[in-house]
CSV table of C-alpha atoms in Angstrom, one decimal:
chain,number,residue,atom,x,y,z
I,1,UNK,CA,-8.6,-22.1,12.7
I,2,UNK,CA,-7.0,-19.8,15.2
I,3,UNK,CA,-4.0,-19.3,12.9
I,4,UNK,CA,-6.3,-18.1,10.1
I,5,UNK,CA,-7.9,-15.5,12.4
I,6,UNK,CA,-4.6,-14.3,13.7
I,7,UNK,CA,-3.3,-14.0,10.1
I,8,UNK,CA,-6.2,-11.7,9.2
I,9,UNK,CA,-6.0,-9.5,12.4
I,10,UNK,CA,-4.7,-6.0,11.7
I,11,UNK,CA,-1.7,-5.0,13.8
I,12,UNK,CA,-2.1,-1.7,15.7
I,13,UNK,CA,-0.5,1.5,14.5
I,14,UNK,CA,-0.5,5.1,15.4
I,15,UNK,CA,-1.1,8.0,13.1
I,16,UNK,CA,1.0,11.1,13.9
I,17,UNK,CA,0.0,14.1,11.7
I,18,UNK,CA,0.2,12.8,8.1
I,19,UNK,CA,2.2,9.7,8.8
I,20,UNK,CA,2.4,6.4,10.5
I,21,UNK,CA,6.0,6.8,11.7
I,22,UNK,CA,6.6,3.3,13.2
I,23,UNK,CA,6.8,0.2,10.9
I,24,UNK,CA,3.9,-2.3,11.3
I,25,UNK,CA,6.3,-5.2,11.9
I,26,UNK,CA,9.8,-5.5,13.4
I,27,UNK,CA,11.5,-7.0,10.3
I,28,UNK,CA,12.5,-4.4,7.8
I,29,UNK,CA,10.7,-4.4,4.5
I,30,UNK,CA,12.3,-5.9,1.4
I,31,UNK,CA,12.5,-3.5,-1.5
I,32,UNK,CA,12.6,-6.3,-4.1
I,33,UNK,CA,9.4,-7.9,-2.7
I,34,UNK,CA,7.9,-4.4,-2.6
I,35,UNK,CA,8.6,-3.7,-6.2
I,36,UNK,CA,7.0,-7.0,-7.1
I,37,UNK,CA,3.8,-5.9,-5.2
I,38,UNK,CA,3.8,-2.5,-6.9
I,39,UNK,CA,4.2,-3.9,-10.4
I,40,UNK,CA,1.9,-6.9,-9.9
I,41,UNK,CA,-1.3,-6.8,-11.9
I,42,UNK,CA,-2.9,-9.3,-9.5
I,43,UNK,CA,-1.7,-8.1,-6.1
I,44,UNK,CA,-1.0,-4.3,-5.6
I,45,UNK,CA,-2.5,-3.1,-8.8
I,46,UNK,CA,-0.6,0.2,-8.3
I,47,UNK,CA,0.1,0.7,-12.0
I,48,UNK,CA,-3.6,0.9,-12.8
I,49,UNK,CA,-3.6,4.5,-11.5
I,50,UNK,CA,0.1,5.4,-11.1
I,51,UNK,CA,3.0,5.7,-13.5
I,52,UNK,CA,6.6,5.2,-12.4
I,53,UNK,CA,10.1,4.2,-13.4
I,54,UNK,CA,9.1,0.8,-14.7
I,55,UNK,CA,9.9,0.9,-18.4
I,56,UNK,CA,9.2,-2.8,-18.8
I,57,UNK,CA,5.6,-2.4,-17.6
I,58,UNK,CA,3.1,-1.4,-20.2
I,59,UNK,CA,-0.2,0.5,-19.7
I,60,UNK,CA,0.7,2.5,-16.6
I,61,UNK,CA,-2.1,4.7,-15.2
I,62,UNK,CA,-2.4,8.4,-15.2
I,63,UNK,CA,-5.1,8.9,-12.6
I,64,UNK,CA,-2.7,9.4,-9.6
I,65,UNK,CA,0.7,11.0,-9.1
I,66,UNK,CA,3.8,9.4,-10.5
I,67,UNK,CA,5.7,7.1,-8.2
I,68,UNK,CA,8.9,8.4,-9.6
I,69,UNK,CA,10.8,10.3,-6.9
I,70,UNK,CA,8.2,9.5,-4.2
I,71,UNK,CA,11.0,8.6,-1.8
I,72,UNK,CA,12.3,12.2,-2.1
I,73,UNK,CA,8.8,13.8,-1.7
I,74,UNK,CA,7.5,11.7,1.2
I,75,UNK,CA,8.9,10.1,4.4
I,76,UNK,CA,8.5,6.4,5.0
I,77,UNK,CA,5.8,7.2,7.5
I,78,UNK,CA,3.9,9.3,5.0
I,79,UNK,CA,4.1,6.6,2.4
I,80,UNK,CA,3.0,4.0,5.0
I,81,UNK,CA,-0.2,6.1,5.9
I,82,UNK,CA,-1.1,6.5,2.3
I,83,UNK,CA,-0.9,2.7,1.8
I,84,UNK,CA,-2.7,1.9,5.0
I,85,UNK,CA,-5.6,4.3,4.4
I,86,UNK,CA,-5.2,7.3,2.0
I,87,UNK,CA,-8.7,8.5,2.8
I,88,UNK,CA,-7.4,9.7,6.2
I,89,UNK,CA,-5.6,12.4,4.3
I,90,UNK,CA,-8.1,12.9,1.4
I,91,UNK,CA,-11.6,11.5,2.0
I,92,UNK,CA,-12.2,11.8,-1.7
I,93,UNK,CA,-9.2,9.6,-2.7
I,94,UNK,CA,-9.8,6.8,-5.1
I,95,UNK,CA,-6.8,4.9,-3.8
I,96,UNK,CA,-7.8,1.7,-2.0
I,97,UNK,CA,-7.1,1.3,1.7
I,98,UNK,CA,-4.6,-1.5,1.6
I,99,UNK,CA,-4.5,-2.2,5.4
I,100,UNK,CA,-8.0,-1.4,6.6
I,101,UNK,CA,-11.1,-3.5,7.0
I,102,UNK,CA,-13.6,-1.3,8.9
I,103,UNK,CA,-16.1,1.1,7.4
I,104,UNK,CA,-15.5,0.0,3.8
I,105,UNK,CA,-18.5,-0.3,1.5
I,106,UNK,CA,-19.1,-2.5,-1.5
I,107,UNK,CA,-16.5,-5.1,-0.6
I,108,UNK,CA,-16.8,-8.5,-2.2
I,109,UNK,CA,-17.5,-11.4,0.1
I,110,UNK,CA,-14.2,-13.0,-0.6
I,111,UNK,CA,-12.3,-9.9,0.7
I,112,UNK,CA,-14.6,-8.8,3.5
I,113,UNK,CA,-12.7,-8.4,6.8
I,114,UNK,CA,-9.4,-9.0,5.1
I,115,UNK,CA,-6.8,-6.3,4.3
I,116,UNK,CA,-5.6,-6.1,0.7
I,117,UNK,CA,-2.0,-6.3,1.8
I,118,UNK,CA,-0.4,-7.9,4.9
I,119,UNK,CA,1.6,-5.8,7.3
I,120,UNK,CA,4.7,-7.4,5.9
I,121,UNK,CA,3.7,-6.5,2.3
I,122,UNK,CA,3.0,-2.9,3.4
I,123,UNK,CA,6.5,-2.6,4.8
I,124,UNK,CA,7.9,-4.2,1.6
I,125,UNK,CA,6.2,-1.6,-0.5
I,126,UNK,CA,7.3,1.2,1.8
I,127,UNK,CA,10.9,0.0,1.6
I,128,UNK,CA,10.7,-0.1,-2.2
I,129,UNK,CA,8.9,3.3,-2.7
I,130,UNK,CA,11.5,4.9,-0.3
I,131,UNK,CA,14.2,3.9,-2.8
I,132,UNK,CA,12.5,5.9,-5.6
I,133,UNK,CA,14.5,9.1,-5.1
I,134,UNK,CA,14.7,10.6,-8.7
């Protein structure tokens, strides 16, 4: 039981300006795993709102900025904060808070007190999005 509680605990992070400059975990993120999260229709659901350089993926969204070139526009720390909690930058954002559990409303019982993505998955997505330079 203790292992389950620890697995759900959020790791601390520090926001500096518009970024979380330090990675959430020591191990570097894996861009291939990050791409899998971004394109997953079950896990990240990023393509419901974003488009990007994923020609094999049908039905990409148009509610949010394109992910193409995001690694040129934003630093890894800026990407990380947007994934952790985009509402810190834009309270009206429709982007989910992928690594936050407090202060959320209308959360299904199965997801209550659990982040959408783990710290490792956040770092995987950051590593992948940072590679999108064009």
